[in-house]
CSV table of C-alpha atoms in Angstrom, one decimal:
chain,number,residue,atom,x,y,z
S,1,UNK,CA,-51.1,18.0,-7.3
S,2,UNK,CA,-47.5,19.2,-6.3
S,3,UNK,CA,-45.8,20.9,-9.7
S,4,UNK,CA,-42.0,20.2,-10.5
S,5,UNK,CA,-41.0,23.0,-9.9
S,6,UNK,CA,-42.3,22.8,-6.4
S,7,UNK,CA,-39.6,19.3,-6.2
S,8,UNK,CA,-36.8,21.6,-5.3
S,9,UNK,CA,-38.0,23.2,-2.5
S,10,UNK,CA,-39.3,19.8,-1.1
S,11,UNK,CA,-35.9,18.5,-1.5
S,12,UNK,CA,-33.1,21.4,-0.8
S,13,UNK,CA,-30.2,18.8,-0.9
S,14,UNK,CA,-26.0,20.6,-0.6
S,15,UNK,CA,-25.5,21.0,-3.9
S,16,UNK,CA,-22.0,19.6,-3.5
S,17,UNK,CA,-23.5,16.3,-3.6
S,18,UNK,CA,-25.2,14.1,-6.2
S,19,UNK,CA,-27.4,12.1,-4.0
S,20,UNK,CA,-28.2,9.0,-6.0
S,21,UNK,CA,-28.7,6.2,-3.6
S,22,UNK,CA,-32.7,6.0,-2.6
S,23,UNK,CA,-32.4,2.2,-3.0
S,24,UNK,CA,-30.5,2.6,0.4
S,25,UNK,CA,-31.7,5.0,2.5
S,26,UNK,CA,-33.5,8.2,1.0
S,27,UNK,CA,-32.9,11.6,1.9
S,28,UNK,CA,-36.1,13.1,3.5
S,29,UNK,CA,-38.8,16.3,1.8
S,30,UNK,CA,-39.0,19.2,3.8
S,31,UNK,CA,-42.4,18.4,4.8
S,32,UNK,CA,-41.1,15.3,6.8
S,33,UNK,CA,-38.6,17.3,8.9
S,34,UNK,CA,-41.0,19.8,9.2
S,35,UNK,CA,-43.3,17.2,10.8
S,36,UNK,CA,-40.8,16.3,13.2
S,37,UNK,CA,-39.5,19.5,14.5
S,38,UNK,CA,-43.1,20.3,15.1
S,39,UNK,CA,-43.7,16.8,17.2
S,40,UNK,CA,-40.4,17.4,18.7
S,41,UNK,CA,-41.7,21.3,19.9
S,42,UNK,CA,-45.2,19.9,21.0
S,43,UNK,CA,-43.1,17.5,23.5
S,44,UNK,CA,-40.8,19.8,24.3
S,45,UNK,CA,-43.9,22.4,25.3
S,46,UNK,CA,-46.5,20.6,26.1
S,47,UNK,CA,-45.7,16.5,26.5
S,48,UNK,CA,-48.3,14.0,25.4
S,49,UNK,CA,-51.5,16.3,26.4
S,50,UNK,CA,-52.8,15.5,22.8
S,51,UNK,CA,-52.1,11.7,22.8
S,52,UNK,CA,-55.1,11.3,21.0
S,53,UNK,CA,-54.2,13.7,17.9
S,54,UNK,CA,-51.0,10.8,18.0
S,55,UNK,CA,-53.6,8.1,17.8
S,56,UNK,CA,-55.7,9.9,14.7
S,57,UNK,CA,-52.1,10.6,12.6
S,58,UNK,CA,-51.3,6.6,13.0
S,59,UNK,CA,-55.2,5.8,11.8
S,60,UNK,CA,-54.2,8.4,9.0
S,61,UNK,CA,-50.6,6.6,8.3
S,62,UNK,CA,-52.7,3.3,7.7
S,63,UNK,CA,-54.7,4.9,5.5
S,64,UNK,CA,-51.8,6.4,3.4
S,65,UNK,CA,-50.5,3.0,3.4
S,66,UNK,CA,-54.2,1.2,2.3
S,67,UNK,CA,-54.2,4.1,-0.3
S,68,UNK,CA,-50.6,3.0,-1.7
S,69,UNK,CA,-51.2,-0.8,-1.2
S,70,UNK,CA,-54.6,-1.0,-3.0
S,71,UNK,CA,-55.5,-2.6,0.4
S,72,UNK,CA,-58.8,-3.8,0.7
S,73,UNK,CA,-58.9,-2.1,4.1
S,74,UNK,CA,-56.8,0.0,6.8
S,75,UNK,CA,-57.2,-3.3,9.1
S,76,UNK,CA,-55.1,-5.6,6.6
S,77,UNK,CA,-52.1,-2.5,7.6
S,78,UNK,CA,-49.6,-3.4,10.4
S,79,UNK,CA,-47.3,-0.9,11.4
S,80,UNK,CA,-43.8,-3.0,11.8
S,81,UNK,CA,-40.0,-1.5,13.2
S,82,UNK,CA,-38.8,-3.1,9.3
S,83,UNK,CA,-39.4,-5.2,6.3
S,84,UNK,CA,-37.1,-7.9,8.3
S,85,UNK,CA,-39.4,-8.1,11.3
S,86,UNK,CA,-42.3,-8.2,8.6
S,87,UNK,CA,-41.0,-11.5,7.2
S,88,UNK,CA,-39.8,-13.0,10.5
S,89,UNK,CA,-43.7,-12.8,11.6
S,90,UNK,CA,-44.6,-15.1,8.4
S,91,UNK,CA,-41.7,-17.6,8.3
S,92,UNK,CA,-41.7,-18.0,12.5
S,93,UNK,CA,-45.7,-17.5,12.3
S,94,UNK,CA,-46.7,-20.6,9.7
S,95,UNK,CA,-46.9,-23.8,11.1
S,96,UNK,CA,-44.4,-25.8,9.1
S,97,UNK,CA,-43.9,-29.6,9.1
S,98,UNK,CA,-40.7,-31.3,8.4
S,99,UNK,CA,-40.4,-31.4,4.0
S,100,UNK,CA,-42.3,-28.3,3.5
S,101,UNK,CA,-40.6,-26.4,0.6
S,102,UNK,CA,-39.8,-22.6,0.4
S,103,UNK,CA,-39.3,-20.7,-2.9
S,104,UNK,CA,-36.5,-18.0,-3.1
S,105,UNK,CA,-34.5,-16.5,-5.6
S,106,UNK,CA,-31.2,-16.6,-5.9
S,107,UNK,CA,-30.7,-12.4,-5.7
S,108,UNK,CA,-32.6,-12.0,-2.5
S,109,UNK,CA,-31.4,-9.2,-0.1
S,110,UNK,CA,-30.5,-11.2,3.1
S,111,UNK,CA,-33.8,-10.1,4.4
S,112,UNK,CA,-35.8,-12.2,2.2
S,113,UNK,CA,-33.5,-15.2,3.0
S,114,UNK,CA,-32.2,-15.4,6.1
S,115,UNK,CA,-35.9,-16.0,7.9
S,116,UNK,CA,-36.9,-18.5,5.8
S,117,UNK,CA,-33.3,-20.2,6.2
S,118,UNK,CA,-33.6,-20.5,9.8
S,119,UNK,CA,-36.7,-22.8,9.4
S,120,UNK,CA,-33.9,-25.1,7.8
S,121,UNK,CA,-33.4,-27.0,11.6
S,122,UNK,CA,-37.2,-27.5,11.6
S,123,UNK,CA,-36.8,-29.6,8.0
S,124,UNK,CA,-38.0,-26.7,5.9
S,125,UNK,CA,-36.6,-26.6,2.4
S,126,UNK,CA,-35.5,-23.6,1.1
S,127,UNK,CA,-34.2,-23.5,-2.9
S,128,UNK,CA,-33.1,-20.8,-4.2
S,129,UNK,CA,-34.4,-20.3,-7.8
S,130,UNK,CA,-32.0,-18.6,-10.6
S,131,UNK,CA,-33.4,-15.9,-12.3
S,132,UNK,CA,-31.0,-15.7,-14.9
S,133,UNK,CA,-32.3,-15.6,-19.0
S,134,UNK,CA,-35.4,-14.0,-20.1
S,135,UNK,CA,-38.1,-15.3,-18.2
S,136,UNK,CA,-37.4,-16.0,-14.1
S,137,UNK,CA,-41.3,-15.9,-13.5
S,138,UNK,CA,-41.2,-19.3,-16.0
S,139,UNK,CA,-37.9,-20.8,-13.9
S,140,UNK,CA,-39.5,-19.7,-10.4
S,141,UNK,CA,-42.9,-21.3,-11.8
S,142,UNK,CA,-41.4,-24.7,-13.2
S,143,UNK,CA,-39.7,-24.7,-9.7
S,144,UNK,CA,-43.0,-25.0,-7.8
S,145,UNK,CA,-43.9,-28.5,-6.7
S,146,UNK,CA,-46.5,-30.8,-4.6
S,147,UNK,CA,-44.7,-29.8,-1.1
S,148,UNK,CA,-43.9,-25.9,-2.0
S,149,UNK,CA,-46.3,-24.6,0.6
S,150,UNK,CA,-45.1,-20.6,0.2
S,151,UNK,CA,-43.1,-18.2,-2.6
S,152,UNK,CA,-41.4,-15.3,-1.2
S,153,UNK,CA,-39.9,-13.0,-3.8
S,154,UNK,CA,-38.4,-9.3,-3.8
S,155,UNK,CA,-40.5,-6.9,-6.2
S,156,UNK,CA,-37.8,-5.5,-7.6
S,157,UNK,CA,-34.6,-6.9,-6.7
S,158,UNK,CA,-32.0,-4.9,-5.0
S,159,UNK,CA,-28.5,-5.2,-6.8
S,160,UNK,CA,-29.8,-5.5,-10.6
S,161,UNK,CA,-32.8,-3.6,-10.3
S,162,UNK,CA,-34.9,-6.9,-12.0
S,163,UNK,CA,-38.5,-5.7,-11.5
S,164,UNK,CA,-41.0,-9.4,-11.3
S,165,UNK,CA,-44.5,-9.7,-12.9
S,166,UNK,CA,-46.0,-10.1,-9.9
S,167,UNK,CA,-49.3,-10.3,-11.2
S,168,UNK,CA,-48.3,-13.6,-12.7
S,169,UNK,CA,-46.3,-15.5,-9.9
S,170,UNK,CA,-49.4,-14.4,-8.1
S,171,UNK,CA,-51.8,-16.3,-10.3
S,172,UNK,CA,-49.5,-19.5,-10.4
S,173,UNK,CA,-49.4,-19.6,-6.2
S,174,UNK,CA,-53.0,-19.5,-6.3
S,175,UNK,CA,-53.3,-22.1,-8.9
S,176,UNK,CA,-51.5,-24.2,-7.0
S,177,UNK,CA,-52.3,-23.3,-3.5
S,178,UNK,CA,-49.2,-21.8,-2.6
S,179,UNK,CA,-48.6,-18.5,-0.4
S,180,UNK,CA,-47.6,-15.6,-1.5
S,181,UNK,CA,-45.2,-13.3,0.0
S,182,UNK,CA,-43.7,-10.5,-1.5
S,183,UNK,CA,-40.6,-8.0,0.1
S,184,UNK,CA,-41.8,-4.4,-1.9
S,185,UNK,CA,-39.2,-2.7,-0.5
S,186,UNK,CA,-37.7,-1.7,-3.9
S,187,UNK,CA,-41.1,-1.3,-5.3
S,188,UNK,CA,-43.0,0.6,-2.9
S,189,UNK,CA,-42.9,4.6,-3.5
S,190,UNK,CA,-41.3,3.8,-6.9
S,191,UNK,CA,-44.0,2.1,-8.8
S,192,UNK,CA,-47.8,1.5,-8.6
S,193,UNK,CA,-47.9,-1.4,-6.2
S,194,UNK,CA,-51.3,-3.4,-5.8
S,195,UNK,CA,-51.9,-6.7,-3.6
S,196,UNK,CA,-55.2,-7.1,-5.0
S,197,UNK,CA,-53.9,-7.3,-8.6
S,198,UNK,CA,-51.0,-9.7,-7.9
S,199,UNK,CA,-53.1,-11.4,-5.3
S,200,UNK,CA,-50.5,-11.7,-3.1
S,201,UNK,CA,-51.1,-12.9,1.1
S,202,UNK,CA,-48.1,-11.3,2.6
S,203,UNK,CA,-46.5,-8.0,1.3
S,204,UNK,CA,-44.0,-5.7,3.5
S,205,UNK,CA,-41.7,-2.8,2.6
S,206,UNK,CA,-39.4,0.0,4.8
S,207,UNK,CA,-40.2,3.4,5.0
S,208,UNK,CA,-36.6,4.3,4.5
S,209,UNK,CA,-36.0,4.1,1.1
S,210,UNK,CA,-38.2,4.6,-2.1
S,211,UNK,CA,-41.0,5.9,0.5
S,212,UNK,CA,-38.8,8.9,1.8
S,213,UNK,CA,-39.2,8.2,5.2
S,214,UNK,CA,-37.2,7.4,8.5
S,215,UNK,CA,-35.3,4.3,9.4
S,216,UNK,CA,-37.3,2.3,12.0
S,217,UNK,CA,-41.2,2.1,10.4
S,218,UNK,CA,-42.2,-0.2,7.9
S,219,UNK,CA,-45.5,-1.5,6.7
S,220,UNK,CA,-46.9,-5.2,6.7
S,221,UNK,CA,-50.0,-6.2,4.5
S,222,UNK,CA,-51.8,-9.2,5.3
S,223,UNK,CA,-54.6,-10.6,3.9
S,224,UNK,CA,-57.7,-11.0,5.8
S,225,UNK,CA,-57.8,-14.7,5.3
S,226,UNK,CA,-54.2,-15.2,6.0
S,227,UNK,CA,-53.9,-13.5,9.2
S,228,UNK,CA,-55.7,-16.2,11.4
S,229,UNK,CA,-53.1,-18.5,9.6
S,230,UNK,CA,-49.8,-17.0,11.3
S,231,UNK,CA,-49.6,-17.3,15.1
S,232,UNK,CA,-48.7,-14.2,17.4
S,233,UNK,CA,-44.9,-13.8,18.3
S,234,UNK,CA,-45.0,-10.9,20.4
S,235,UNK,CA,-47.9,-9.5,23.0
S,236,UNK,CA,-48.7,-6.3,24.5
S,237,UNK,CA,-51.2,-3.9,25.3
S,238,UNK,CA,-51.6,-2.4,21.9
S,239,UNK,CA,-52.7,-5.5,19.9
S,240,UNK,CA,-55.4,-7.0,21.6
S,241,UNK,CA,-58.7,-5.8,20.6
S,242,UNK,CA,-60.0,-3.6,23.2
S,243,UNK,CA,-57.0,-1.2,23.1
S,244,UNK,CA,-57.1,1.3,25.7
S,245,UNK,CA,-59.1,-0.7,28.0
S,246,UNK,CA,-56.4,-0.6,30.8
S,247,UNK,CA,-58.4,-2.7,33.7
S,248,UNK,CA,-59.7,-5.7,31.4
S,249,UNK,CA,-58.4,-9.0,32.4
S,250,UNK,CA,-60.0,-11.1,29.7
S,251,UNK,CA,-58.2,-10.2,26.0
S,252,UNK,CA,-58.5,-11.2,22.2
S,253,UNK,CA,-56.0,-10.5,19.3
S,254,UNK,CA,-57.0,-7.6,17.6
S,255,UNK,CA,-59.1,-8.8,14.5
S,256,UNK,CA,-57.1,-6.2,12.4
S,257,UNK,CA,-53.7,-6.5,11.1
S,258,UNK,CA,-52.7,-4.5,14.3
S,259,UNK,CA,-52.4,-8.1,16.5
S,260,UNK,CA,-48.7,-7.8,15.2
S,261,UNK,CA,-48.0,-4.2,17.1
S,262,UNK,CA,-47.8,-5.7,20.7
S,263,UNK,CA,-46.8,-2.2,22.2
S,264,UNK,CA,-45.9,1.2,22.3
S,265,UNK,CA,-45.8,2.7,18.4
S,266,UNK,CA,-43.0,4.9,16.8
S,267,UNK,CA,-44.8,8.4,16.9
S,268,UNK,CA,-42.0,10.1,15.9
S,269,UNK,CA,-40.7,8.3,13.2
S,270,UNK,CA,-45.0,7.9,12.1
S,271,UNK,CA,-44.7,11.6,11.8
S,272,UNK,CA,-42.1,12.1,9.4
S,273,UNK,CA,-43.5,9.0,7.4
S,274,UNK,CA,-47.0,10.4,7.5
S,275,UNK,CA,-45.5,13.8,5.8
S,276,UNK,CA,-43.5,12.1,3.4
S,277,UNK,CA,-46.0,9.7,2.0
S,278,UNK,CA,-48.6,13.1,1.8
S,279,UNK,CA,-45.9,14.0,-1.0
S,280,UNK,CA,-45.6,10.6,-3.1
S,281,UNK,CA,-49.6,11.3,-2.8
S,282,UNK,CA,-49.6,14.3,-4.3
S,283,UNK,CA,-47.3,13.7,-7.0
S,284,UNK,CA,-49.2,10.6,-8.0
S,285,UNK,CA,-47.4,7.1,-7.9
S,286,UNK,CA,-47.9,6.9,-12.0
S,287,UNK,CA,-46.2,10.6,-12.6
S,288,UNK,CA,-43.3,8.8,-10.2
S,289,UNK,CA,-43.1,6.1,-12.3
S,290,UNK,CA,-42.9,7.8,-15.6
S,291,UNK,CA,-40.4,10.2,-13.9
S,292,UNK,CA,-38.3,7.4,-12.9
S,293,UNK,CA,-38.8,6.1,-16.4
S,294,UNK,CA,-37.3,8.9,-18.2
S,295,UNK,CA,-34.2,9.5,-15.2
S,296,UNK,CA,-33.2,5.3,-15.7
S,297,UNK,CA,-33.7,5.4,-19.5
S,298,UNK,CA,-31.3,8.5,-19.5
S,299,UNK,CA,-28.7,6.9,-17.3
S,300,UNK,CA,-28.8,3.8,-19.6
S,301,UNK,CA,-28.3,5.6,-22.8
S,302,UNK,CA,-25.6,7.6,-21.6
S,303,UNK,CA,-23.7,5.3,-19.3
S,304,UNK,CA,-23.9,2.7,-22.6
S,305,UNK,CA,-22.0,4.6,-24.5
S,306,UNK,CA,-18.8,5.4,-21.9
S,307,UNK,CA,-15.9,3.0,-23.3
S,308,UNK,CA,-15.8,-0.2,-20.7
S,309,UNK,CA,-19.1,0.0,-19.4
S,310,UNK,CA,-21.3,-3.0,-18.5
S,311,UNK,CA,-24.8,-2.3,-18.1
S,312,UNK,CA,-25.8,-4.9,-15.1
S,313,UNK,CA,-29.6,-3.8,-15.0
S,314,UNK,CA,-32.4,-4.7,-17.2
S,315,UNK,CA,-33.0,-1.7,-20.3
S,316,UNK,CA,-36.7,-2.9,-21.1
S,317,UNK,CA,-38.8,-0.2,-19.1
S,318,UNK,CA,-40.9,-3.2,-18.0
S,319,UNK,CA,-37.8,-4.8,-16.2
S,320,UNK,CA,-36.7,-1.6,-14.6
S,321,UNK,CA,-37.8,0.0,-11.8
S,322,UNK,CA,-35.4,3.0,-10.4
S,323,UNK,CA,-32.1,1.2,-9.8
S,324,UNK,CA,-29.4,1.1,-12.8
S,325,UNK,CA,-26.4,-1.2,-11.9
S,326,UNK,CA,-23.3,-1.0,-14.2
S,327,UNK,CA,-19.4,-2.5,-14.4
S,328,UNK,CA,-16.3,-0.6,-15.4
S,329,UNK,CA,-13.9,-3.2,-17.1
S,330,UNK,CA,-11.0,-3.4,-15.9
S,331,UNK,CA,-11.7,-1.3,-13.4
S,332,UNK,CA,-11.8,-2.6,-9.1
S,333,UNK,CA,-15.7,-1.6,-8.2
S,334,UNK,CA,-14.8,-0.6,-5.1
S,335,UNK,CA,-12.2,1.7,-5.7
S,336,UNK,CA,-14.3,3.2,-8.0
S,337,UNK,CA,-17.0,3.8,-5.4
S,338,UNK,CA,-14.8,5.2,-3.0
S,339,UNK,CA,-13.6,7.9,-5.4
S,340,UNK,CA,-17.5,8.3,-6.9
S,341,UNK,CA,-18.1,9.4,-2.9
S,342,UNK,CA,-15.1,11.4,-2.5
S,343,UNK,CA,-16.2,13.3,-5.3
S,344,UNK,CA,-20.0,14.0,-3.8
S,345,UNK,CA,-21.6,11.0,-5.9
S,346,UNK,CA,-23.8,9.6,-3.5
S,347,UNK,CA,-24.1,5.9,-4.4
S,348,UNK,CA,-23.9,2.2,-3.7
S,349,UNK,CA,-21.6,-0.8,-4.3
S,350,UNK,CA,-24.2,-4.3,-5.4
S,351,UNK,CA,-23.8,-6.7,-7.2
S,352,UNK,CA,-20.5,-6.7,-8.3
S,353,UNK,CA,-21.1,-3.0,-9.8
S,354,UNK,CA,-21.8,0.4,-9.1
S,355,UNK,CA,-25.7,1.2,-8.1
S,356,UNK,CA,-27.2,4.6,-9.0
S,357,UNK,CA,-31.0,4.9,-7.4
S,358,UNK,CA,-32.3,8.4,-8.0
S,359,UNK,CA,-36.1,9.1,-7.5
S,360,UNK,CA,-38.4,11.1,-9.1
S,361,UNK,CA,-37.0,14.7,-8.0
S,362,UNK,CA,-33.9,13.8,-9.0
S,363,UNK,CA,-32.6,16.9,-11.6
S,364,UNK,CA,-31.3,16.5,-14.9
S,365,UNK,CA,-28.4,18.4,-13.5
S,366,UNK,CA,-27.9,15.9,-10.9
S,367,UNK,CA,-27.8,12.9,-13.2
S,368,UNK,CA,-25.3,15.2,-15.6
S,369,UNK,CA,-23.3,16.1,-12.6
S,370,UNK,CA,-22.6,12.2,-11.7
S,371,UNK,CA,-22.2,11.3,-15.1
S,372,UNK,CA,-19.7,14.0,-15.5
S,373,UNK,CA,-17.6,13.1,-12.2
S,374,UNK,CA,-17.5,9.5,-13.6
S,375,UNK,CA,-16.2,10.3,-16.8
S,376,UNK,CA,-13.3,12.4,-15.4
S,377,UNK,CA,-12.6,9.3,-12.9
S,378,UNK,CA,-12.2,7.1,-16.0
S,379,UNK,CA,-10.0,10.0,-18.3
S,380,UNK,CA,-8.0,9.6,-15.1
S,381,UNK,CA,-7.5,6.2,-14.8
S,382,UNK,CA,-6.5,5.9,-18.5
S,383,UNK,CA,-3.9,9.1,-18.2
């Protein structure tokens, strides 16, 4: 198990920055670009004479993935460029029929909406589902009717940082039927994440943010006895069955999740992701979550008491995952982001506010750091 202390030297950020934007794109551990300098060096030296080692790390990267899923096995693990493709090969892969209803909410990153808006010319409905008040699993429940045939929903959602039961919106879609899909993106690497317990058919997540990886690798779960349900999109020599058996003119779909990689894979980029979920291993995804735990409740406590702040994010640990979204009054959101970067604070503008995502490593003195650079923004303003 990796100590704290070892965090640091996994993580050996400029310390003019304050990097607090993981719900974007995450800065990489050492062990990641270590990976890939090595992978770079073997091409470099000696090409592809140990293809096959390549083939053994991306039977290793499904199992990091099975391992972080809960899967029920390395063959419900497709390796996909993103979370968008992911979600393009269920909404384009379902046979729809004209009055077939989608379930959204209305906070979804344009991933989780767009595909399913483009079934809209087919005579798909798509209805977007407030979660405002205290209970959004009871409004996206009560929303489900006879012809809602599938509920996609981001774990946690990007801008607000509203963290789902999952667990219970998946026992209502399989009370009634209904498919579930969920975009763990925001989730994945930040909290215990487990398909079996919220019995979900679909799940998909980047490696780019809460996972630590590189842009350009993603992962896509799909149940066993959903897979058959979604036809195949794209073809190629890597997702039919007998893989590697170049001369073979008669071909099946892979049986495995892999029948959505139709060619060559992203070695590179499996590298670095391979490394950096070996560290989220080793730390343990419930230390990660109780580490994020204590690094939110901080920012909520002390950003609550700065004159003119509006906390945007839930404050009920189970609500919260790592992102903490908050207003100034008064104040125009993105001016205030553009001086929170000039002055090394790493961040995002969502939702109308200011996002701050840091991630497990993230120091004390980093958090103090930002807090301090704000509060000398806002003495500022008022002078």
């Amino acid at each position: 198990m990796l100590h704290e202390l070892q965090w640091d030297a996994e993580f050996p950020q400029d310390p003019s920055i304050c990097y607090l934007n993981h719900a974007a794109v995450a800065p990489w551990p050492k062990r990641a670009a270590d990976a890939v300098t090595a992978f770079a060096q073997e091409n470099i030296t000696r090409g592809a004479e140990d293809y096959p080692r390549w083939i053994q790390l991306e039977h290793r990267l499904r199992g990091q993935f099975q391992t972080l899923l809960n899967a029920p096995s390395k063959g419900d693990i497709a390796l996909v460029k993103n979370t968008s493709e992911a979600l393009s090969l269920v909404a384009m892969g379902l046979d729809w029929v004209a009055g077939d209803e989608i379930l959204i909410s209305d906070q979804e990153f344009p991933s989780n909406r767009i595909p399913w808006q483009a079934l809209e010319g087919r005579g798909v409905i798509v209805r977007q589902v407030s979660l405002d008040g205290d209970n959004p699993e009871a409004a996206l429940i009560a929303a489900m009717g006879p012809a809602t045939r599938l509920l996609s929903i981001s774990s946690v959602q990007y801008a607000s940082g509203l963290r789902m039961d999952l667990a219970r919106l998946g026992r209502a879609c399989r009370e009634r039927n209904i498919l579930f899909c969920v975009d763990a993106i925001q989730s994945l690497g930040a909290l215990p994440f487990d398909v079996q317990a919220i019995d979900c058919d679909f799940a998909m997540a980047d490696g780019h943010k809460w996972l630590l990886g590189p842009e350009g690798l993603g992962v896509f779960y799909c149940r066993r006895d959903a897979r058959d349900r979604l036809k195949l999109l794209q073809y190629g020599w890597h997702m039919v069955e007998a893989m590697g058996d170049y001369d073979r003119e008669d071909w099946m779909p892979a049986s495995t999740a892999r029948r959505f990689e139709p060619g060559s894979p992203n070695t590179l980029a499996q590298h670095a992701l391979s490394a950096s979920l070996e560290l989220l291993l080793e730390v343990g995804e419930q230390r990660i979550q109780e580490a994020l735990q204590q690094r939110t409740a901080y920012l909520l406590q002390s950003l609550g008491r700065l004159p003119g702040v509006r906390i945007l994010s839930p404050a009920a640990p189970e609500r919260r995952a790592g992102i903490v979204t908050f207003r100034i009054e008064g104040c125009d959101t993105n001016q205030l982001f553009a001086q929170l970067k000039d002055a090394g604070v790493i961040c995002a503008a969502r939702g109308g506010g200011i996002r701050w995502s840091p991630h497990f490593y993230t120091s004390q003195e980093v958090l103090d750091r930002a807090l301090d650079t704000l509060r000398t923004i806002l003495t500022q303003r008022r002078d």
